[in-house]
Coordinates of C-alpha atoms in Angstrom, one line a residue:
X1 CA -90.9 -15.2 -47.1
X2 CA -89.1 -17.3 -44.6
X3 CA -91.2 -18.1 -41.4
X4 CA -90.1 -20.3 -38.5
X5 CA -92.8 -22.6 -37.1
X6 CA -93.1 -22.6 -33.3
X7 CA -91.2 -25.9 -32.6
X8 CA -88.5 -24.9 -35.1
X9 CA -88.2 -21.5 -33.5
X10 CA -87.8 -22.9 -30.0
X11 CA -85.0 -25.2 -31.3
X12 CA -83.4 -22.2 -33.0
X13 CA -83.5 -20.1 -29.9
X14 CA -82.2 -23.0 -27.8
X15 CA -79.3 -23.4 -30.2
X16 CA -78.5 -19.7 -30.0
X17 CA -78.5 -19.9 -26.3
X18 CA -76.2 -22.8 -26.3
X19 CA -73.8 -21.1 -28.7
X20 CA -73.8 -17.9 -26.5
X21 CA -73.2 -20.0 -23.4
X22 CA -70.4 -21.9 -25.0
X23 CA -68.8 -18.7 -26.2
X24 CA -69.0 -17.2 -22.7
X25 CA -67.6 -20.4 -21.2
X26 CA -64.5 -20.2 -23.5
X27 CA -61.4 -19.4 -21.6
X28 CA -59.8 -16.0 -22.2
X29 CA -56.8 -16.1 -24.5
X30 CA -53.5 -16.3 -22.8
X31 CA -49.9 -15.7 -23.9
X32 CA -47.2 -16.9 -21.3
X33 CA -49.8 -16.7 -18.5
X34 CA -50.8 -13.1 -19.5
X35 CA -54.4 -12.7 -20.5
X36 CA -54.9 -11.1 -23.9
X37 CA -57.8 -8.6 -23.7
X38 CA -59.9 -6.8 -26.2
X39 CA -63.0 -4.6 -26.0
X40 CA -65.1 -7.7 -26.6
X41 CA -63.8 -9.5 -23.5
X42 CA -62.6 -6.8 -21.2
X43 CA -65.6 -6.6 -18.9
X44 CA -65.8 -10.4 -18.9
X45 CA -62.2 -10.5 -17.6
X46 CA -62.9 -8.0 -14.9
X47 CA -65.9 -10.0 -13.7
X48 CA -63.9 -13.3 -13.8
X49 CA -60.9 -12.0 -12.0
X50 CA -61.3 -9.7 -8.9
X51 CA -57.7 -8.5 -9.0
X52 CA -56.3 -7.8 -12.5
X53 CA -53.3 -5.7 -13.7
X54 CA -53.6 -4.5 -17.3
X55 CA -50.8 -3.3 -19.5
X56 CA -51.8 -1.1 -22.4
X57 CA -48.9 -1.4 -24.9
X58 CA -47.9 -0.6 -28.5
X59 CA -46.2 -3.3 -30.5
X60 CA -43.6 -0.9 -31.8
X61 CA -42.6 0.4 -28.3
X62 CA -39.1 -0.8 -27.4
X63 CA -39.9 -0.4 -23.7
X64 CA -43.0 -2.5 -23.9
X65 CA -40.8 -5.1 -25.5
X66 CA -38.3 -4.8 -22.7
X67 CA -41.1 -5.2 -20.1
X68 CA -42.7 -8.2 -21.7
X69 CA -40.5 -11.0 -20.3
X70 CA -40.6 -9.5 -16.7
X71 CA -44.4 -9.0 -17.0
X72 CA -44.8 -12.7 -18.1
X73 CA -42.5 -13.9 -15.4
X74 CA -44.6 -12.0 -12.8
X75 CA -47.8 -13.6 -14.2
X76 CA -46.2 -17.0 -13.9
X77 CA -45.0 -16.4 -10.3
X78 CA -48.5 -15.4 -9.2
X79 CA -50.1 -18.3 -11.0
X80 CA -47.7 -20.7 -9.4
X81 CA -48.6 -19.3 -6.0
X82 CA -52.2 -20.0 -6.6
X83 CA -53.0 -16.3 -6.4
X84 CA -56.2 -14.8 -7.6
X85 CA -54.3 -11.9 -9.1
X86 CA -54.0 -12.0 -12.9
X87 CA -51.9 -10.0 -15.4
X88 CA -53.4 -9.0 -18.7
X89 CA -52.4 -6.9 -21.7
X90 CA -54.2 -4.8 -24.3
X91 CA -52.8 -3.7 -27.7
X92 CA -53.8 0.0 -27.4
X93 CA -53.0 0.6 -31.1
X94 CA -55.7 -1.9 -32.0
X95 CA -58.1 -1.4 -29.1
X96 CA -58.3 2.4 -29.4
X97 CA -61.7 2.6 -27.7
X98 CA -60.3 0.9 -24.6
X99 CA -57.2 3.1 -24.7
X100 CA -59.3 6.2 -24.9
X101 CA -61.7 5.1 -22.1
X102 CA -58.8 4.6 -19.7
X103 CA -56.9 7.7 -20.6
X104 CA -53.9 5.9 -22.2
X105 CA -51.5 8.6 -23.5
X106 CA -48.2 6.7 -23.2
X107 CA -46.7 3.3 -23.5
X108 CA -46.6 1.2 -21.5
X109 CA -49.5 2.3 -19.3
X110 CA -50.3 -0.1 -16.5
X111 CA -53.5 0.0 -14.4
X112 CA -54.8 -2.2 -11.6
X113 CA -58.5 -3.1 -11.5
X114 CA -60.0 -4.4 -8.3
X115 CA -63.3 -6.0 -7.6
X116 CA -64.5 -5.7 -11.2
X117 CA -64.7 -1.9 -10.9
X118 CA -63.4 -0.2 -14.0
X119 CA -64.4 3.3 -12.9
X120 CA -61.3 4.2 -11.0
X121 CA -58.3 1.8 -11.7
X122 CA -55.1 2.5 -9.8
X123 CA -52.0 3.6 -11.7
X124 CA -49.1 1.1 -11.3
X125 CA -46.2 3.0 -9.8
X126 CA -43.5 0.5 -9.0
X127 CA -40.5 -0.9 -10.9
X128 CA -40.5 -3.0 -14.1
X129 CA -38.9 -6.2 -12.7
X130 CA -41.1 -9.3 -12.0
X131 CA -40.4 -9.0 -8.2
X132 CA -41.4 -5.3 -8.2
X133 CA -44.7 -6.2 -10.0
X134 CA -45.5 -9.1 -7.7
X135 CA -44.7 -7.2 -4.5
X136 CA -46.7 -4.2 -5.5
X137 CA -49.7 -6.3 -6.3
X138 CA -49.5 -8.3 -3.1
X139 CA -49.5 -5.0 -1.1
X140 CA -52.6 -3.9 -3.0
X141 CA -54.5 -7.1 -2.3
X142 CA -53.4 -8.1 1.2
X143 CA -51.9 -6.7 4.4
X144 CA -48.9 -4.4 3.9
X145 CA -46.9 -6.4 6.4
X146 CA -48.2 -10.0 6.6
X147 CA -47.7 -11.8 10.0
X148 CA -44.8 -14.2 10.0
X149 CA -45.8 -17.1 12.2
X150 CA -42.6 -19.2 12.1
X151 CA -38.9 -19.2 11.1
X152 CA -39.6 -20.8 7.8
X153 CA -41.9 -18.0 6.7
X154 CA -39.3 -15.4 7.8
X155 CA -36.5 -17.2 6.0
X156 CA -38.7 -17.5 2.8
X157 CA -39.4 -13.8 2.8
X158 CA -35.7 -13.0 3.0
X159 CA -34.6 -15.6 0.5
X160 CA -37.1 -14.7 -2.1
X161 CA -36.3 -11.0 -2.3
X162 CA -33.3 -8.8 -2.9
X163 CA -34.5 -6.5 -0.1
X164 CA -37.0 -7.3 2.6
X165 CA -38.0 -5.7 5.9
X166 CA -39.2 -7.5 9.1
X167 CA -40.7 -5.7 12.1
X168 CA -39.9 -7.5 15.4
X169 CA -42.5 -6.5 18.0
X170 CA -43.3 -8.3 21.2
X171 CA -46.7 -6.7 21.0
X172 CA -48.0 -6.3 17.4
X173 CA -50.7 -3.9 18.6
X174 CA -48.2 -1.5 20.1
X175 CA -47.8 2.1 18.9
X176 CA -44.4 1.2 17.3
X177 CA -46.0 -1.7 15.4
X178 CA -48.8 0.5 14.2
X179 CA -46.2 3.1 12.9
X180 CA -44.4 0.2 11.2
X181 CA -47.5 -0.9 9.4
X182 CA -48.1 2.7 8.2
X183 CA -44.5 2.8 6.8
X184 CA -45.1 -0.5 5.1
X185 CA -48.2 0.8 3.4
X186 CA -46.2 3.8 2.0
X187 CA -43.4 1.7 0.4
X188 CA -44.3 0.0 -2.9
X189 CA -41.0 -1.7 -3.9
X190 CA -40.0 -3.6 -0.8
X191 CA -41.9 -6.5 0.9
X192 CA -42.5 -6.3 4.6
X193 CA -43.4 -8.8 7.4
X194 CA -44.2 -8.5 11.1
X195 CA -43.7 -10.9 13.9
X196 CA -43.9 -11.4 17.6
X197 CA -42.7 -15.1 17.5
X198 CA -40.0 -15.8 20.0
X199 CA -38.3 -18.4 17.7
X200 CA -38.0 -15.8 14.9
X201 CA -36.5 -13.3 17.4
X202 CA -34.0 -15.9 18.5
X203 CA -33.1 -17.0 15.0
X204 CA -32.2 -13.5 13.9
X205 CA -30.7 -12.6 17.3
X206 CA -33.1 -9.8 18.0
X207 CA -33.7 -9.2 21.7
X208 CA -36.0 -6.2 21.7
X209 CA -38.5 -4.4 19.4
X210 CA -36.6 -3.5 16.2
X211 CA -37.0 -3.2 12.5
X212 CA -34.4 -5.1 10.4
X213 CA -33.8 -4.5 6.7
X214 CA -32.3 -7.7 5.0
X215 CA -30.5 -7.3 1.7
X216 CA -28.4 -9.5 -0.6
X217 CA -25.6 -6.9 -0.8
X218 CA -23.2 -4.7 1.2
X219 CA -23.7 -5.4 5.0
X220 CA -26.5 -8.0 4.5
X221 CA -28.7 -6.4 7.1
X222 CA -29.4 -3.0 8.8
X223 CA -31.0 -2.9 12.2
X224 CA -33.1 0.1 13.2
X225 CA -33.7 0.3 16.9
X226 CA -34.4 4.0 17.4
X227 CA -37.7 5.6 18.1
X228 CA -40.2 4.0 15.7
X229 CA -42.2 6.6 13.7
X230 CA -43.5 6.3 10.2
X231 CA -41.2 9.2 9.0
X232 CA -38.1 7.9 10.6
X233 CA -38.7 4.4 9.3
X234 CA -39.2 5.6 5.8
X235 CA -36.0 7.6 5.9
X236 CA -34.1 4.6 7.2
X237 CA -35.5 2.3 4.5
X238 CA -34.8 4.7 1.7
X239 CA -31.3 5.2 2.9
X240 CA -30.5 1.5 3.2
X241 CA -32.5 -0.3 0.4
X242 CA -30.1 0.6 -2.3
X243 CA -26.5 -0.7 -2.6
X244 CA -23.8 1.7 -1.4
X245 CA -22.8 2.1 -5.0
X246 CA -25.4 1.3 -7.7
X247 CA -25.0 0.9 -11.4
X248 CA -27.3 2.9 -13.6
X249 CA -29.4 0.7 -15.8
X250 CA -32.9 0.8 -17.1
X251 CA -34.0 -1.4 -14.2
X252 CA -32.4 0.7 -11.5
X253 CA -33.4 4.0 -12.8
X254 CA -36.8 4.1 -11.0
X255 CA -35.1 3.5 -7.7
X256 CA -32.3 6.1 -8.4
X257 CA -34.7 8.9 -9.4
X258 CA -37.6 7.9 -7.2
X259 CA -35.7 8.0 -3.9
X260 CA -35.3 10.8 -1.4
X261 CA -31.6 11.4 -2.1
X262 CA -31.4 14.2 -4.7
X263 CA -27.7 14.7 -4.8
X264 CA -25.9 12.2 -7.0
X265 CA -22.3 11.6 -7.7
X266 CA -21.6 9.7 -10.9
X267 CA -18.6 7.7 -11.9
X268 CA -18.3 7.3 -15.6
X269 CA -16.1 4.3 -16.3
X270 CA -15.8 1.5 -19.0
X271 CA -16.6 -1.8 -17.3
X272 CA -14.4 -3.6 -19.7
X273 CA -11.3 -1.7 -18.7
X274 CA -8.5 -3.4 -16.7
X275 CA -8.7 -1.0 -13.8
X276 CA -12.5 -1.0 -13.6
X277 CA -12.7 -2.9 -10.3
X278 CA -9.9 -0.8 -8.8
X279 CA -11.8 2.5 -9.6
X280 CA -15.0 1.0 -8.3
X281 CA -13.4 0.0 -5.1
X282 CA -12.0 3.5 -4.5
X283 CA -15.4 5.0 -5.3
X284 CA -17.2 2.6 -2.9
X285 CA -14.7 3.3 -0.2
X286 CA -15.5 7.0 -0.4
X287 CA -19.3 6.3 -0.4
X288 CA -19.4 5.0 3.2
X289 CA -19.2 8.5 4.8
X290 CA -22.0 10.0 2.7
X291 CA -24.7 7.3 3.0
X292 CA -28.1 8.9 3.0
X293 CA -26.7 12.2 1.8
X294 CA -25.3 11.5 -1.6
X295 CA -26.2 8.7 -3.9
X296 CA -23.1 7.0 -5.5
X297 CA -23.8 5.8 -9.0
X298 CA -21.5 4.3 -11.7
X299 CA -22.3 4.3 -15.4
X300 CA -20.7 2.1 -18.0
X301 CA -19.3 4.7 -20.5
X302 CA -19.0 2.1 -23.2
X303 CA -22.7 1.3 -23.5
X304 CA -24.3 3.0 -26.5
X305 CA -27.5 3.8 -24.6
X306 CA -25.4 5.8 -22.1
X307 CA -23.8 8.2 -24.6
X308 CA -26.6 10.8 -24.2
X309 CA -25.8 10.9 -20.5
X310 CA -22.1 11.6 -21.3
X311 CA -23.2 14.4 -23.6
X312 CA -25.4 15.8 -21.0
X313 CA -22.4 16.2 -18.7
X314 CA -20.1 17.4 -21.4
X315 CA -18.1 14.2 -21.5
X316 CA -16.6 12.0 -24.2
X317 CA -15.8 8.3 -24.0
X318 CA -12.1 8.9 -24.2
X319 CA -12.3 11.2 -21.1
X320 CA -13.5 8.4 -18.9
X321 CA -13.1 7.4 -16.1
X322 CA -14.5 10.7 -14.9
X323 CA -16.5 12.1 -12.0
X324 CA -19.5 14.5 -12.0
X325 CA -21.9 15.5 -9.2
X326 CA -25.4 16.8 -9.7
X327 CA -28.3 18.0 -7.6
X328 CA -31.9 17.5 -8.6
X329 CA -33.4 20.1 -6.2
X330 CA -35.4 22.7 -8.2
X331 CA -32.8 23.3 -10.9
X332 CA -30.3 20.7 -11.9
X333 CA -26.9 21.9 -11.0
X334 CA -23.7 20.1 -12.1
X335 CA -20.3 20.1 -10.5
X336 CA -16.9 18.9 -11.8
X337 CA -13.9 18.0 -9.5
X338 CA -10.7 19.9 -9.9
X339 CA -8.7 16.7 -9.7
X340 CA -9.6 14.1 -12.3
X341 CA -7.8 11.2 -10.6
X342 CA -10.2 8.6 -9.1
X343 CA -9.1 7.9 -5.6
X344 CA -11.1 7.5 -2.4
X345 CA -9.4 10.6 -1.0
X346 CA -10.2 12.7 -4.0
X347 CA -13.8 11.6 -4.1
X348 CA -14.3 12.3 -0.3
X349 CA -12.7 15.7 -0.8
X350 CA -15.0 16.5 -3.7
X351 CA -18.2 15.4 -1.8
X352 CA -17.1 17.2 1.4
X353 CA -16.7 20.4 -0.5
X354 CA -20.1 19.9 -2.0
X355 CA -21.9 19.3 1.3
X356 CA -20.1 22.3 2.8
X357 CA -21.3 24.5 -0.1
X358 CA -17.8 25.3 -1.4
X359 CA -18.2 24.1 -5.0
X360 CA -19.0 26.4 -7.9
X361 CA -21.4 25.0 -10.5
X362 CA -19.8 23.5 -13.7
X363 CA -21.3 25.1 -16.8
X364 CA -20.7 23.5 -20.2
X365 CA -19.6 25.6 -23.2
X366 CA -18.6 24.8 -26.8
X367 CA -15.5 26.4 -28.2
X368 CA -16.3 29.7 -30.0
X369 CA -16.6 28.8 -33.6
X370 CA -14.7 30.6 -36.3
X371 CA -16.9 33.2 -38.0
X372 CA -19.5 33.1 -35.2
X373 CA -20.4 36.7 -36.1
X374 CA -20.1 36.6 -39.9
X375 CA -23.7 35.6 -40.6
X376 CA -26.8 37.7 -39.9
X377 CA -27.7 35.4 -37.0
X378 CA -24.8 35.4 -34.5
X379 CA -23.7 32.2 -32.9
X380 CA -23.5 32.2 -29.1
X381 CA -21.7 29.7 -26.8
X382 CA -21.2 29.7 -23.1
X383 CA -17.9 31.5 -23.4
X384 CA -19.2 34.6 -25.2
X385 CA -22.7 34.7 -24.0
X386 CA -22.4 37.2 -21.2
X387 CA -20.3 39.6 -23.3
X388 CA -22.8 39.7 -26.1
X389 CA -26.2 39.6 -24.5
X390 CA -25.5 41.9 -21.6
X391 CA -23.8 44.6 -23.7
X392 CA -25.6 47.7 -22.4
X393 CA -25.7 49.3 -25.8
X394 CA -27.2 46.3 -27.7
X395 CA -30.7 44.9 -27.9
X396 CA -30.1 41.1 -28.2
X397 CA -32.8 38.6 -29.3
X398 CA -31.7 35.0 -28.7
X399 CA -33.2 31.7 -29.7
X400 CA -32.2 28.8 -27.4
X401 CA -32.6 25.7 -29.4
X402 CA -31.8 21.9 -29.6
X403 CA -30.4 20.4 -32.8
X404 CA -33.0 17.6 -32.8
X405 CA -36.1 19.8 -32.0
X406 CA -38.6 19.8 -34.9
X407 CA -40.1 23.1 -33.8
X408 CA -36.6 24.7 -33.8
X409 CA -36.1 23.4 -37.4
X410 CA -39.4 24.9 -38.4
X411 CA -38.4 28.2 -36.9
X412 CA -34.9 28.3 -38.4
X413 CA -35.8 30.0 -41.8
X414 CA -37.9 32.6 -40.1
X415 CA -35.2 33.3 -37.6
X416 CA -32.7 33.7 -40.5
X417 CA -35.1 36.2 -42.2
X418 CA -35.2 38.2 -38.9
X419 CA -31.4 38.2 -38.8
X420 CA -31.2 39.4 -42.4
X421 CA -33.7 42.2 -41.6
X422 CA -31.6 43.5 -38.7
X423 CA -28.1 42.6 -40.0
X424 CA -27.2 46.3 -40.5
X425 CA -28.8 47.6 -37.3
X426 CA -26.4 49.4 -35.0
X427 CA -28.2 48.3 -31.9
X428 CA -30.1 45.1 -32.6
X429 CA -28.5 41.6 -32.6
X430 CA -30.3 38.4 -33.6
X431 CA -28.5 35.3 -32.2
X432 CA -28.9 31.7 -31.4
X433 CA -27.4 29.2 -29.0
X434 CA -27.4 25.4 -28.8
X435 CA -28.7 24.8 -25.3
X436 CA -27.8 21.1 -25.3
X437 CA -24.1 22.0 -25.4
X438 CA -24.0 25.3 -23.6
X439 CA -25.2 26.3 -20.1
X440 CA -25.7 29.8 -18.7
X441 CA -26.1 30.5 -15.0
X442 CA -28.4 33.5 -15.7
X443 CA -30.7 31.7 -18.0
X444 CA -32.5 28.4 -17.3
X445 CA -34.0 26.8 -20.4
X446 CA -36.8 24.4 -19.9
X447 CA -38.2 24.0 -23.4
X448 CA -37.2 24.3 -27.0
X449 CA -37.3 26.7 -28.7
X450 CA -37.0 29.3 -26.0
X451 CA -36.9 32.9 -27.1
X452 CA -35.5 35.6 -24.8
X453 CA -34.8 39.3 -25.3
X454 CA -32.0 41.2 -23.6
X455 CA -32.8 44.9 -23.9
X456 CA -30.0 47.5 -24.0
X457 CA -29.6 48.3 -20.3
X458 CA -27.3 48.2 -17.4
X459 CA -29.9 46.2 -15.4
X460 CA -29.4 42.8 -17.1
X461 CA -33.1 42.7 -17.8
X462 CA -34.5 39.6 -19.6
X463 CA -37.9 39.4 -21.4
X464 CA -39.5 36.2 -22.6
X465 CA -41.1 36.3 -26.0
X466 CA -44.6 34.8 -26.0
X467 CA -46.0 36.1 -29.2
X468 CA -46.5 34.6 -32.7
X469 CA -43.5 33.0 -34.2
X470 CA -43.7 34.9 -37.4
X471 CA -41.4 37.5 -39.0
X472 CA -44.1 40.1 -38.4
X473 CA -44.6 39.1 -34.8
X474 CA -40.8 39.2 -34.1
X475 CA -40.5 42.6 -35.8
X476 CA -43.3 44.2 -33.8
X477 CA -41.7 42.8 -30.7
X478 CA -38.3 44.3 -31.4
X479 CA -39.7 47.6 -32.6
X480 CA -41.7 48.0 -29.4
X481 CA -38.7 47.4 -27.3
X482 CA -39.9 44.0 -26.1
X483 CA -43.4 45.2 -25.1
X484 CA -45.6 43.7 -27.8
X485 CA -45.5 39.9 -27.4
X486 CA -43.2 39.9 -24.4
X487 CA -43.5 38.8 -20.8
X488 CA -41.0 39.5 -18.0
X489 CA -39.1 36.4 -16.8
X490 CA -41.0 34.6 -14.1
X491 CA -44.4 35.0 -15.8
X492 CA -46.2 31.8 -16.4
X493 CA -46.2 31.2 -20.2
X494 CA -46.6 27.5 -20.2
X495 CA -49.3 27.7 -22.8
X496 CA -46.7 28.7 -25.4
X497 CA -44.3 25.8 -24.7
X498 CA -43.7 23.6 -27.7
X499 CA -41.3 20.9 -26.6
X500 CA -40.8 20.5 -22.9
X501 CA -37.4 18.9 -22.0
X502 CA -37.9 15.9 -19.8
X503 CA -34.6 14.2 -19.3
X504 CA -35.1 10.6 -18.5
X505 CA -33.2 7.4 -18.1
X506 CA -35.7 5.5 -20.2
X507 CA -39.4 5.3 -20.6
X508 CA -39.3 2.3 -18.2
X509 CA -38.2 4.7 -15.5
X510 CA -41.3 6.8 -15.8
X511 CA -44.2 6.1 -13.5
X512 CA -46.6 8.9 -14.4
X513 CA -48.3 9.7 -17.7
X514 CA -48.7 13.2 -18.8
X515 CA -52.4 14.3 -19.1
X516 CA -51.4 17.1 -21.3
X517 CA -49.9 15.2 -24.2
X518 CA -51.8 17.0 -26.9
X519 CA -51.7 20.4 -25.3
X520 CA -47.9 20.5 -24.6
X521 CA -45.7 18.3 -26.7
X522 CA -42.9 16.7 -24.8
X523 CA -39.5 15.6 -26.1
X524 CA -37.8 12.8 -24.3
X525 CA -34.1 11.9 -24.9
X526 CA -32.3 8.9 -23.7
X527 CA -34.6 6.3 -25.3
X528 CA -33.9 3.6 -27.8
X529 CA -33.1 4.9 -31.3
X530 CA -36.2 3.7 -33.1
X531 CA -38.6 5.1 -30.6
X532 CA -36.6 8.3 -30.3
X533 CA -36.9 8.8 -34.1
X534 CA -40.7 8.2 -33.8
X535 CA -40.9 10.9 -31.1
X536 CA -38.7 13.4 -32.9
X537 CA -40.8 13.0 -36.0
X538 CA -43.9 14.2 -34.1
X539 CA -42.3 16.2 -31.2
X540 CA -44.5 14.1 -29.0
X541 CA -43.9 11.9 -26.0
X542 CA -46.6 10.6 -23.9
X543 CA -44.7 10.5 -20.6
X544 CA -43.8 12.8 -17.8
X545 CA -41.3 12.1 -15.0
X546 CA -42.2 13.0 -11.5
X547 CA -38.8 13.8 -10.1
X548 CA -36.2 15.4 -12.3
X549 CA -33.5 13.1 -13.7
X550 CA -30.0 13.8 -14.9
X551 CA -30.1 11.5 -17.8
X552 CA -30.3 13.1 -21.2

C-alpha cells in the first residue's frame, strides 16, 4: 500500500494549500467587462463584489442576444467610472441548479445582489438600454438624488442623459426637498440631482425653489414650480419624460406600457414613404393639446416585427397610413376614426370625441365565409355572431380559438366529433370562432381555447365550460343544459386556463416573470420568429406583463 511519510505528507498538504490558494486567487472569467458565473464561482463573485447585477440567460433567446451589447456597454461604463458595481451573466440552460435556486422561469431574468446576500436579490425592473441599467444600479447603491455642488456636475448630469431631473432648493432640508427625494426614489428610469448652489441656480435661470426636467427633445426643459408633493412630481415627470410623439420600438416599449397614460393613439405609417414627415408633423401638431391624457405613438408599418400589431388592429400594410386609438384600462378597447385622412384637425377631432366619451368601440370581424354553415361545426365571425348565438330557440356551444394555439389544435378533432354528434339536432349548434380576427362586445376572451355555452333563452345567458375536454364531457354538459361541467360567467375558473393571452411588444418589454409558468401555460405573440416557434411548440412562455399592452 502507498503510505506518505510525515515530511512528505507535510509537503503534499502544503502543495494542496498553494494550489487551492492559487485557484481562489484566479480572477473571475470576463467577457466584454461582464463576469461569467457558474455554480462553482457564484458565491465567490458575491463575496468579491458587494454590488452585482446578474443576468440569467439562454443562448437561443433572441431577446437575450438583443440585450447583450447594451449589457456589456453598461458594464464598461461602470468600470470606466471606477464603480464597485459589476455586471455578470449565467447561462441558465447550463447552470440549472443556479437557475432553480433563484426562481428563473424566463429569459432574460436579471437580479441584483447586494452585500453578498443571495437570500433576497432584487428583481431588475428598468429598461434594457445601457443608460437604463446604469441609472437603475446607481439609484440602488447611492442616494436617489445626489447633491450637485457646482455647475460642472449639473451640466454633466444633463449632458450624459436623454432625460434628467434637477431639484433646485434653497434649503435641501425643506419639506419640498424631502418630497422631491421621495419622488426620486420612486422613479427607476430617470436620473435625479438636487442643489442649493447659487451658481447653478443662476446658470439655469432658476430664481426660486423648482423642479426642472431636462430632455434632449421637444421643448428641451420643463419647469415645475407648483406645490411640491411626491404625487404631483411623479405625475409631472411621467407626463414630460417621453417625447410628445414616440416611435414604438423594442427599446421604447417599457416606457410606453410602463407609464401612467393608458390611452394610446397609434399612427401606422411607413417611414420610407415620401409623405412620412408630413404625416408625422400633422400627428405631432395634434398631440400638444392632449399631453398627459393620450400617448401619441407612431409605428413603422413596413417593419416585419410590427406586422402582428397591424393584425391585432385589423390593418393591412396597404391600408397605411392609418389611425387607431386604444385604452388599456381593465379591458382593451379599440377605436377607429370615421375619417381616414391624417391631418392635425382630424386627429384632434378624433381624440376630442374620445375624451368626451362620444366614440363607439371598433370591433373587428372577418367576412362571412361561403359555406359557413355547411359543416357540422358552424363558423362564426363578428358579423353573424349575435344572430346565431343569441337565437332564443337554439343552444349554442362555441369554441373561441387562435389558429396558432397548440391546445386548440389538440381539441379540434374532438370538437369536430361533437359537431358530428349534434349535426341533426334541431336545437343544438356546435360552432367555433377565430378570436384573433373577430371581436365581440358581449364576450371577452382572455385565453385559448375558451368554451362558452349560450342556452336557448331570451335572457342572453352565457355559461363557461370548465369540465373535461372530452367528447363524453361535452356531451354530458350539453345534455344537462350546461349544468354538468359549467360555471356562470364571472366565476373564477383560472385553474382551467391553458394558454393565457399576454400581448406584448417583445420579451424585452417585460419586467416581471410569471411564477406560475408550469401551472398556467402562457402564449406570447409579437416576439422574434425563432423564439415564437419555440414557444408555440410547447405553449409555454415564461413571462408575464404587468400592465396590458396593445401589441399582438
